[in-house]
Amino acid sequence: MSHPCLSCGACCAHFRIAFHWSETDPFLGGTVPAELTEKLDAHRVVMRGTHAPPMRCVALVGEIGKAAHCSIHPIKPSVCREVEPSWEFGRHSLQCDKGRIAHGLAPLTPEDWIGVDGAGAA
């Protein structure tokens, strides 16, 4: 069974993805491509497509709720790494639920993780 996030993408098309600009500066250890961001304020940038509605991160590939994934997954911003899918690690995630509900998807349940490779791993 595949990871539920690979058929979702809802959080990437619901929330503003804002983070410190240093995450785009390779000289400071940043990995997020600067060309995928735009300035929010003096200290933060946002992923293009998430500054104002309709939200959809420029790095999101595919159809929400069918087959979707982050095109920069290994180097995605810290705020994206912090969002946990509901119940993957045995706990509820309000952010995950909000994103899914906003796109007409049911919130994940513990049963959605049965048979998923790597589920529950830290």
Short mmCIF file of N, CA, C and O in Angstrom, two decimals:
data_model
loop_
_atom_site.label_atom_id
_atom_site.label_comp_id
_atom_site.label_asym_id
_atom_site.label_seq_id
_atom_site.Cartn_x
_atom_site.Cartn_y
_atom_site.Cartn_z
N MET A 1 0.85 -1.18 0.00
CA MET A 1 0.00 0.00 0.00
C MET A 1 0.89 1.25 0.00
O MET A 1 1.90 1.29 0.70
N SER A 2 0.54 2.25 -0.78
CA SER A 2 1.38 3.45 -0.85
C SER A 2 1.02 4.45 0.25
O SER A 2 -0.04 4.40 0.85
N HIS A 3 1.94 5.35 0.49
CA HIS A 3 1.78 6.39 1.51
C HIS A 3 0.58 7.27 1.16
O HIS A 3 0.47 7.74 0.02
N PRO A 4 -0.33 7.53 2.10
CA PRO A 4 -1.51 8.36 1.81
C PRO A 4 -1.21 9.75 1.26
O PRO A 4 -2.00 10.30 0.49
N CYS A 5 -0.06 10.32 1.58
CA CYS A 5 0.28 11.64 1.07
C CYS A 5 0.48 11.64 -0.45
O CYS A 5 0.31 12.66 -1.10
N LEU A 6 0.84 10.48 -1.01
CA LEU A 6 1.08 10.39 -2.45
C LEU A 6 -0.22 10.40 -3.26
O LEU A 6 -0.17 10.46 -4.49
N SER A 7 -1.35 10.36 -2.58
CA SER A 7 -2.62 10.51 -3.28
C SER A 7 -3.38 11.70 -2.72
O SER A 7 -4.59 11.81 -2.91
N CYS A 8 -2.69 12.60 -2.06
CA CYS A 8 -3.37 13.71 -1.40
C CYS A 8 -2.95 15.07 -1.97
O CYS A 8 -3.54 15.55 -2.90
N GLY A 9 -1.93 15.69 -1.38
CA GLY A 9 -1.47 17.01 -1.81
C GLY A 9 -2.29 18.16 -1.27
O GLY A 9 -2.04 19.32 -1.59
N ALA A 10 -3.27 17.87 -0.42
CA ALA A 10 -4.18 18.91 0.07
C ALA A 10 -3.49 20.00 0.88
O ALA A 10 -3.79 21.18 0.72
N CYS A 11 -2.53 19.63 1.73
CA CYS A 11 -1.87 20.66 2.54
C CYS A 11 -1.07 21.62 1.65
O CYS A 11 -0.96 22.81 1.95
N CYS A 12 -0.56 21.13 0.53
CA CYS A 12 0.22 21.94 -0.40
C CYS A 12 -0.66 22.91 -1.20
O CYS A 12 -0.15 23.79 -1.89
N ALA A 13 -1.95 22.71 -1.12
CA ALA A 13 -2.88 23.58 -1.84
C ALA A 13 -3.90 24.20 -0.90
O ALA A 13 -5.01 24.54 -1.29
N HIS A 14 -3.51 24.34 0.38
CA HIS A 14 -4.43 24.96 1.34
C HIS A 14 -3.75 26.00 2.23
O HIS A 14 -4.36 26.99 2.58
N PHE A 15 -2.48 25.78 2.57
CA PHE A 15 -1.79 26.66 3.50
C PHE A 15 -0.77 27.55 2.81
O PHE A 15 -0.18 27.17 1.80
N ARG A 16 -0.54 28.74 3.39
CA ARG A 16 0.56 29.58 2.94
C ARG A 16 1.84 28.93 3.47
O ARG A 16 1.94 28.59 4.64
N ILE A 17 2.81 28.77 2.62
CA ILE A 17 4.06 28.11 2.99
C ILE A 17 5.13 29.19 3.13
O ILE A 17 5.80 29.56 2.17
N ALA A 18 5.24 29.73 4.34
CA ALA A 18 6.16 30.83 4.63
C ALA A 18 7.28 30.33 5.53
O ALA A 18 7.05 29.55 6.45
N PHE A 19 8.51 30.81 5.26
CA PHE A 19 9.67 30.38 6.03
C PHE A 19 10.77 31.42 5.88
O PHE A 19 10.71 32.29 5.03
N HIS A 20 11.80 31.32 6.72
CA HIS A 20 12.91 32.28 6.70
C HIS A 20 13.67 32.20 5.37
O HIS A 20 13.94 31.10 4.88
N TRP A 21 14.02 33.35 4.84
CA TRP A 21 14.69 33.42 3.54
C TRP A 21 16.00 32.64 3.50
O TRP A 21 16.44 32.20 2.44
N SER A 22 16.64 32.42 4.64
CA SER A 22 17.93 31.72 4.66
C SER A 22 17.81 30.28 4.15
O SER A 22 18.81 29.70 3.73
N GLU A 23 16.61 29.71 4.15
CA GLU A 23 16.43 28.36 3.63
C GLU A 23 16.60 28.31 2.11
O GLU A 23 16.67 27.23 1.53
N THR A 24 16.71 29.48 1.47
CA THR A 24 16.94 29.53 0.02
C THR A 24 18.38 29.92 -0.33
O THR A 24 18.73 29.99 -1.50
N ASP A 25 19.19 30.16 0.68
CA ASP A 25 20.57 30.62 0.46
C ASP A 25 21.55 29.48 0.65
O ASP A 25 21.81 29.05 1.78
N PRO A 26 22.13 28.95 -0.45
CA PRO A 26 23.04 27.82 -0.33
C PRO A 26 24.27 28.11 0.53
O PRO A 26 24.82 27.20 1.14
N PHE A 27 24.69 29.36 0.61
CA PHE A 27 25.85 29.71 1.42
C PHE A 27 25.55 29.61 2.91
O PHE A 27 26.46 29.52 3.72
N LEU A 28 24.27 29.60 3.26
CA LEU A 28 23.85 29.45 4.65
C LEU A 28 23.27 28.07 4.92
O LEU A 28 22.66 27.83 5.95
N GLY A 29 23.45 27.16 3.97
CA GLY A 29 22.94 25.80 4.13
C GLY A 29 21.53 25.60 3.61
O GLY A 29 20.96 24.52 3.77
N GLY A 30 20.97 26.63 3.00
CA GLY A 30 19.61 26.52 2.46
C GLY A 30 19.56 25.62 1.25
O GLY A 30 20.52 25.53 0.47
N THR A 31 18.43 24.96 1.07
CA THR A 31 18.28 24.01 -0.03
C THR A 31 17.09 24.30 -0.94
O THR A 31 17.01 23.76 -2.03
N VAL A 32 16.17 25.14 -0.49
CA VAL A 32 14.98 25.43 -1.28
C VAL A 32 15.36 26.35 -2.45
O VAL A 32 15.97 27.40 -2.23
N PRO A 33 15.03 25.98 -3.68
CA PRO A 33 15.37 26.84 -4.82
C PRO A 33 14.70 28.22 -4.70
O PRO A 33 13.47 28.32 -4.63
N ALA A 34 15.50 29.27 -4.67
CA ALA A 34 14.99 30.64 -4.50
C ALA A 34 13.99 31.01 -5.59
O ALA A 34 13.04 31.75 -5.34
N GLU A 35 14.17 30.47 -6.80
CA GLU A 35 13.27 30.82 -7.90
C GLU A 35 11.85 30.27 -7.70
O GLU A 35 10.92 30.68 -8.40
N LEU A 36 11.67 29.40 -6.72
CA LEU A 36 10.33 28.87 -6.42
C LEU A 36 9.64 29.66 -5.32
O LEU A 36 8.55 29.30 -4.89
N THR A 37 10.29 30.74 -4.88
CA THR A 37 9.75 31.54 -3.77
C THR A 37 9.52 32.99 -4.20
O THR A 37 10.01 33.43 -5.24
N GLU A 38 8.79 33.69 -3.35
CA GLU A 38 8.64 35.14 -3.49
C GLU A 38 8.70 35.77 -2.11
O GLU A 38 8.39 35.11 -1.11
N LYS A 39 9.11 37.03 -2.05
CA LYS A 39 9.29 37.72 -0.77
C LYS A 39 7.94 37.95 -0.10
O LYS A 39 6.98 38.37 -0.73
N LEU A 40 7.88 37.66 1.19
CA LEU A 40 6.69 37.95 1.99
C LEU A 40 6.92 39.21 2.82
O LEU A 40 6.11 40.11 2.83
N ASP A 41 8.05 39.25 3.53
CA ASP A 41 8.42 40.42 4.31
C ASP A 41 9.95 40.43 4.44
O ASP A 41 10.62 39.67 3.76
N ALA A 42 10.48 41.26 5.31
CA ALA A 42 11.93 41.40 5.43
C ALA A 42 12.64 40.10 5.85
O ALA A 42 13.83 39.93 5.57
N HIS A 43 11.91 39.20 6.48
CA HIS A 43 12.54 38.00 7.01
C HIS A 43 12.06 36.70 6.39
O HIS A 43 12.70 35.67 6.54
N ARG A 44 10.92 36.75 5.71
CA ARG A 44 10.32 35.51 5.22
C ARG A 44 10.04 35.55 3.72
O ARG A 44 9.79 36.61 3.14
N VAL A 45 10.06 34.36 3.14
CA VAL A 45 9.63 34.15 1.77
C VAL A 45 8.49 33.14 1.82
O VAL A 45 8.26 32.49 2.84
N VAL A 46 7.76 33.03 0.71
CA VAL A 46 6.71 32.02 0.59
C VAL A 46 6.96 31.23 -0.68
O VAL A 46 7.53 31.75 -1.65
N MET A 47 6.51 30.00 -0.67
CA MET A 47 6.54 29.22 -1.90
C MET A 47 5.57 29.88 -2.87
O MET A 47 4.46 30.26 -2.48
N ARG A 48 5.99 30.05 -4.12
CA ARG A 48 5.12 30.64 -5.13
C ARG A 48 3.82 29.84 -5.19
O ARG A 48 3.81 28.63 -5.08
N GLY A 49 2.73 30.57 -5.34
CA GLY A 49 1.41 29.95 -5.42
C GLY A 49 0.71 29.84 -4.08
O GLY A 49 -0.45 29.45 -4.02
N THR A 50 1.41 30.20 -2.98
CA THR A 50 0.78 30.09 -1.66
C THR A 50 0.64 31.42 -0.94
O THR A 50 0.24 31.45 0.22
N HIS A 51 0.95 32.51 -1.62
CA HIS A 51 0.88 33.82 -0.98
C HIS A 51 -0.57 34.28 -0.79
O HIS A 51 -0.90 34.92 0.20
N ALA A 52 -1.44 33.93 -1.73
CA ALA A 52 -2.85 34.35 -1.66
C ALA A 52 -3.71 33.32 -2.38
O ALA A 52 -3.22 32.62 -3.26
N PRO A 53 -4.98 33.25 -2.00
CA PRO A 53 -5.87 32.29 -2.68
C PRO A 53 -5.99 32.61 -4.16
O PRO A 53 -5.90 33.77 -4.54
N PRO A 54 -6.20 31.62 -4.99
CA PRO A 54 -6.27 30.20 -4.65
C PRO A 54 -4.88 29.64 -4.40
O PRO A 54 -3.94 29.92 -5.14
N MET A 55 -4.75 28.88 -3.34
CA MET A 55 -3.46 28.33 -2.93
C MET A 55 -3.13 27.07 -3.72
O MET A 55 -3.97 26.21 -3.90
N ARG A 56 -1.89 26.99 -4.18
CA ARG A 56 -1.34 25.76 -4.74
C ARG A 56 0.16 25.98 -4.90
O ARG A 56 0.60 26.77 -5.73
N CYS A 57 0.93 25.26 -4.11
CA CYS A 57 2.38 25.40 -4.15
C CYS A 57 2.90 25.04 -5.53
O CYS A 57 2.48 24.05 -6.14
N VAL A 58 3.82 25.84 -6.02
CA VAL A 58 4.43 25.63 -7.33
C VAL A 58 5.14 24.27 -7.41
O VAL A 58 5.28 23.71 -8.49
N ALA A 59 5.55 23.74 -6.27
CA ALA A 59 6.27 22.46 -6.26
C ALA A 59 5.33 21.25 -6.25
O ALA A 59 5.78 20.13 -6.39
N LEU A 60 4.03 21.48 -6.10
CA LEU A 60 3.07 20.37 -6.08
C LEU A 60 2.82 19.89 -7.50
O LEU A 60 2.49 20.67 -8.39
N VAL A 61 2.96 18.59 -7.69
CA VAL A 61 2.75 17.97 -9.00
C VAL A 61 1.59 16.99 -8.87
O VAL A 61 1.53 16.23 -7.90
N GLY A 62 0.68 17.01 -9.84
CA GLY A 62 -0.39 16.03 -9.85
C GLY A 62 -1.73 16.59 -9.44
O GLY A 62 -1.89 17.80 -9.24
N GLU A 63 -2.68 15.69 -9.30
CA GLU A 63 -4.06 16.06 -8.98
C GLU A 63 -4.35 15.78 -7.51
O GLU A 63 -4.15 14.65 -7.02
N ILE A 64 -4.83 16.80 -6.82
CA ILE A 64 -5.14 16.67 -5.40
C ILE A 64 -6.19 15.58 -5.20
O ILE A 64 -7.19 15.53 -5.89
N GLY A 65 -5.91 14.71 -4.24
CA GLY A 65 -6.83 13.63 -3.91
C GLY A 65 -6.72 12.42 -4.80
O GLY A 65 -7.36 11.40 -4.55
N LYS A 66 -5.92 12.49 -5.84
CA LYS A 66 -5.76 11.35 -6.78
C LYS A 66 -4.33 10.84 -6.76
O LYS A 66 -4.08 9.72 -6.38
N ALA A 67 -3.43 11.66 -7.24
CA ALA A 67 -2.00 11.33 -7.27
C ALA A 67 -1.25 12.65 -7.25
O ALA A 67 -1.29 13.40 -8.22
N ALA A 68 -0.62 12.96 -6.13
CA ALA A 68 0.07 14.24 -5.98
C ALA A 68 1.34 14.03 -5.17
O ALA A 68 1.38 13.18 -4.29
N HIS A 69 2.35 14.82 -5.49
CA HIS A 69 3.58 14.75 -4.72
C HIS A 69 4.35 16.06 -4.83
O HIS A 69 4.11 16.86 -5.73
N CYS A 70 5.29 16.25 -3.92
CA CYS A 70 6.15 17.42 -3.91
C CYS A 70 7.33 17.17 -4.83
O CYS A 70 8.07 16.20 -4.65
N SER A 71 7.52 18.05 -5.80
CA SER A 71 8.62 17.88 -6.75
C SER A 71 9.99 18.17 -6.13
O SER A 71 11.01 17.83 -6.71
N ILE A 72 10.01 18.80 -4.95
CA ILE A 72 11.28 19.08 -4.27
C ILE A 72 11.31 18.40 -2.89
O ILE A 72 11.99 18.87 -1.98
N HIS A 73 10.60 17.30 -2.74
CA HIS A 73 10.44 16.64 -1.45
C HIS A 73 11.72 16.53 -0.61
O HIS A 73 11.72 16.91 0.56
N PRO A 74 12.83 16.07 -1.14
CA PRO A 74 14.03 15.93 -0.30
C PRO A 74 14.59 17.26 0.20
O PRO A 74 15.32 17.29 1.18
N ILE A 75 14.25 18.37 -0.45
CA ILE A 75 14.80 19.68 -0.06
C ILE A 75 13.70 20.68 0.27
O ILE A 75 13.91 21.89 0.25
N LYS A 76 12.51 20.19 0.61
CA LYS A 76 11.37 21.07 0.89
C LYS A 76 11.64 21.93 2.13
O LYS A 76 12.49 21.60 2.96
N PRO A 77 10.90 23.04 2.27
CA PRO A 77 11.09 23.94 3.41
C PRO A 77 10.81 23.27 4.75
O PRO A 77 10.07 22.29 4.83
N SER A 78 11.38 23.84 5.80
CA SER A 78 11.22 23.30 7.15
C SER A 78 9.76 23.22 7.56
O SER A 78 9.35 22.25 8.20
N VAL A 79 8.95 24.23 7.20
CA VAL A 79 7.55 24.20 7.60
C VAL A 79 6.81 23.02 6.97
O VAL A 79 5.90 22.46 7.57
N CYS A 80 7.22 22.61 5.80
CA CYS A 80 6.61 21.44 5.16
C CYS A 80 7.04 20.15 5.86
O CYS A 80 6.24 19.24 6.03
N ARG A 81 8.29 20.11 6.27
CA ARG A 81 8.79 18.91 6.98
C ARG A 81 8.10 18.75 8.33
O ARG A 81 8.00 17.65 8.86
N GLU A 82 7.64 19.86 8.91
CA GLU A 82 7.02 19.81 10.23
C GLU A 82 5.57 19.31 10.22
O GLU A 82 5.06 18.90 11.25
N VAL A 83 4.91 19.36 9.07
CA VAL A 83 3.52 18.91 8.99
C VAL A 83 3.50 17.38 8.96
O VAL A 83 4.09 16.76 8.09
N GLU A 84 2.82 16.80 9.93
CA GLU A 84 2.69 15.34 9.98
C GLU A 84 1.33 14.93 9.46
O GLU A 84 0.33 15.56 9.78
N PRO A 85 1.27 13.87 8.69
CA PRO A 85 -0.03 13.34 8.31
C PRO A 85 -0.73 12.77 9.55
O PRO A 85 -0.07 12.19 10.42
N SER A 86 -2.04 12.94 9.64
CA SER A 86 -2.77 12.40 10.79
C SER A 86 -2.54 10.91 10.92
O SER A 86 -2.64 10.17 9.95
N TRP A 87 -2.19 10.53 12.12
CA TRP A 87 -2.06 9.14 12.56
C TRP A 87 -0.85 8.39 12.02
O TRP A 87 -0.65 7.24 12.37
N GLU A 88 -0.02 9.00 11.20
CA GLU A 88 1.16 8.27 10.73
C GLU A 88 2.05 7.85 11.90
O GLU A 88 2.63 6.78 11.90
N PHE A 89 2.14 8.72 12.90
CA PHE A 89 2.98 8.45 14.06
C PHE A 89 2.14 8.25 15.32
O PHE A 89 2.59 8.52 16.43
N GLY A 90 0.89 7.81 15.12
CA GLY A 90 0.01 7.51 16.25
C GLY A 90 -0.67 8.71 16.87
O GLY A 90 -1.21 8.62 17.97
N ARG A 91 -0.65 9.84 16.19
CA ARG A 91 -1.31 11.03 16.73
C ARG A 91 -2.02 11.80 15.63
O ARG A 91 -1.64 11.75 14.46
N HIS A 92 -3.00 12.54 16.05
CA HIS A 92 -3.83 13.35 15.16
C HIS A 92 -3.07 14.59 14.70
O HIS A 92 -2.23 15.12 15.43
N SER A 93 -3.33 15.08 13.48
CA SER A 93 -2.73 16.31 12.96
C SER A 93 -3.84 17.22 12.45
O SER A 93 -4.47 16.94 11.43
N LEU A 94 -4.08 18.29 13.18
CA LEU A 94 -5.13 19.24 12.80
C LEU A 94 -4.85 19.86 11.43
O LEU A 94 -5.75 20.05 10.63
N GLN A 95 -3.57 20.16 11.14
CA GLN A 95 -3.22 20.74 9.83
C GLN A 95 -3.58 19.79 8.70
O GLN A 95 -4.14 20.20 7.69
N CYS A 96 -3.24 18.54 8.84
CA CYS A 96 -3.54 17.54 7.81
C CYS A 96 -5.05 17.48 7.60
O CYS A 96 -5.54 17.53 6.46
N ASP A 97 -5.80 17.38 8.69
CA ASP A 97 -7.26 17.30 8.59
C ASP A 97 -7.85 18.53 7.90
O ASP A 97 -8.71 18.42 7.04
N LYS A 98 -7.39 19.73 8.29
CA LYS A 98 -7.90 20.97 7.69
C LYS A 98 -7.67 20.99 6.18
O LYS A 98 -8.55 21.38 5.41
N GLY A 99 -6.48 20.63 5.76
CA GLY A 99 -6.17 20.62 4.34
C GLY A 99 -7.03 19.63 3.58
O GLY A 99 -7.58 19.94 2.52
N ARG A 100 -7.17 18.43 4.12
CA ARG A 100 -7.97 17.40 3.46
C ARG A 100 -9.44 17.81 3.37
O ARG A 100 -10.06 17.69 2.32
N ILE A 101 -10.00 18.29 4.47
CA ILE A 101 -11.40 18.69 4.49
C ILE A 101 -11.66 19.82 3.50
O ILE A 101 -12.66 19.83 2.79
N ALA A 102 -10.72 20.78 3.40
CA ALA A 102 -10.88 21.91 2.48
C ALA A 102 -10.97 21.45 1.02
O ALA A 102 -11.54 22.15 0.18
N HIS A 103 -10.44 20.27 0.73
CA HIS A 103 -10.46 19.73 -0.64
C HIS A 103 -11.44 18.57 -0.80
O HIS A 103 -11.36 17.82 -1.77
N GLY A 104 -12.35 18.44 0.17
CA GLY A 104 -13.38 17.42 0.08
C GLY A 104 -12.90 16.01 0.35
O GLY A 104 -13.58 15.05 -0.02
N LEU A 105 -11.76 15.88 1.01
CA LEU A 105 -11.22 14.56 1.35
C LEU A 105 -11.48 14.26 2.82
O LEU A 105 -11.43 15.16 3.66
N ALA A 106 -11.76 13.03 3.13
CA ALA A 106 -11.97 12.63 4.52
C ALA A 106 -10.65 12.69 5.28
O ALA A 106 -9.59 12.39 4.71
N PRO A 107 -10.70 13.07 6.56
CA PRO A 107 -9.48 13.02 7.36
C PRO A 107 -8.94 11.59 7.42
O PRO A 107 -9.69 10.63 7.35
N LEU A 108 -7.62 11.49 7.55
CA LEU A 108 -7.00 10.18 7.68
C LEU A 108 -7.34 9.58 9.04
O LEU A 108 -7.57 10.30 10.01
N THR A 109 -7.36 8.27 9.09
CA THR A 109 -7.63 7.54 10.32
C THR A 109 -6.47 6.56 10.56
O THR A 109 -5.68 6.31 9.64
N PRO A 110 -6.37 5.99 11.74
CA PRO A 110 -5.32 4.99 11.97
C PRO A 110 -5.39 3.83 10.97
O PRO A 110 -4.36 3.29 10.56
N GLU A 111 -6.57 3.49 10.52
CA GLU A 111 -6.74 2.40 9.57
C GLU A 111 -6.10 2.69 8.22
O GLU A 111 -5.74 1.78 7.47
N ASP A 112 -5.97 3.97 7.87
CA ASP A 112 -5.34 4.34 6.60
C ASP A 112 -3.86 3.96 6.55
O ASP A 112 -3.25 3.98 5.48
N TRP A 113 -3.27 3.64 7.69
CA TRP A 113 -1.84 3.34 7.76
C TRP A 113 -1.54 1.85 7.82
O TRP A 113 -0.38 1.45 7.77
N ILE A 114 -2.57 1.02 7.87
CA ILE A 114 -2.36 -0.42 7.93
C ILE A 114 -1.74 -0.87 6.59
O ILE A 114 -2.28 -0.61 5.52
N GLY A 115 -0.60 -1.50 6.68
CA GLY A 115 0.07 -2.01 5.49
C GLY A 115 0.91 -1.01 4.72
O GLY A 115 1.46 -1.33 3.68
N VAL A 116 1.05 0.23 5.23
CA VAL A 116 1.87 1.24 4.56
C VAL A 116 3.32 1.05 4.99
O VAL A 116 3.64 1.05 6.18
N ASP A 117 4.21 0.87 4.02
CA ASP A 117 5.63 0.71 4.32
C ASP A 117 6.18 1.96 4.97
O ASP A 117 5.96 3.07 4.50
N GLY A 118 6.88 1.78 6.08
CA GLY A 118 7.54 2.90 6.77
C GLY A 118 6.64 3.67 7.69
O GLY A 118 7.10 4.57 8.37
N ALA A 119 5.34 3.38 7.75
CA ALA A 119 4.44 4.11 8.62
C ALA A 119 4.84 3.90 10.08
O ALA A 119 5.19 2.79 10.49
N GLY A 120 4.81 4.98 10.83
CA GLY A 120 5.17 4.92 12.22
C GLY A 120 6.66 5.02 12.48
O GLY A 120 7.09 5.08 13.61
N ALA A 121 7.45 5.07 11.42
CA ALA A 121 8.90 5.21 11.60
C ALA A 121 9.25 6.64 11.95
O ALA A 121 8.64 7.57 11.45
N ALA A 122 10.22 6.83 12.78
CA ALA A 122 10.61 8.19 13.18
C ALA A 122 11.58 8.79 12.20
O ALA A 122 12.16 8.21 11.39
#
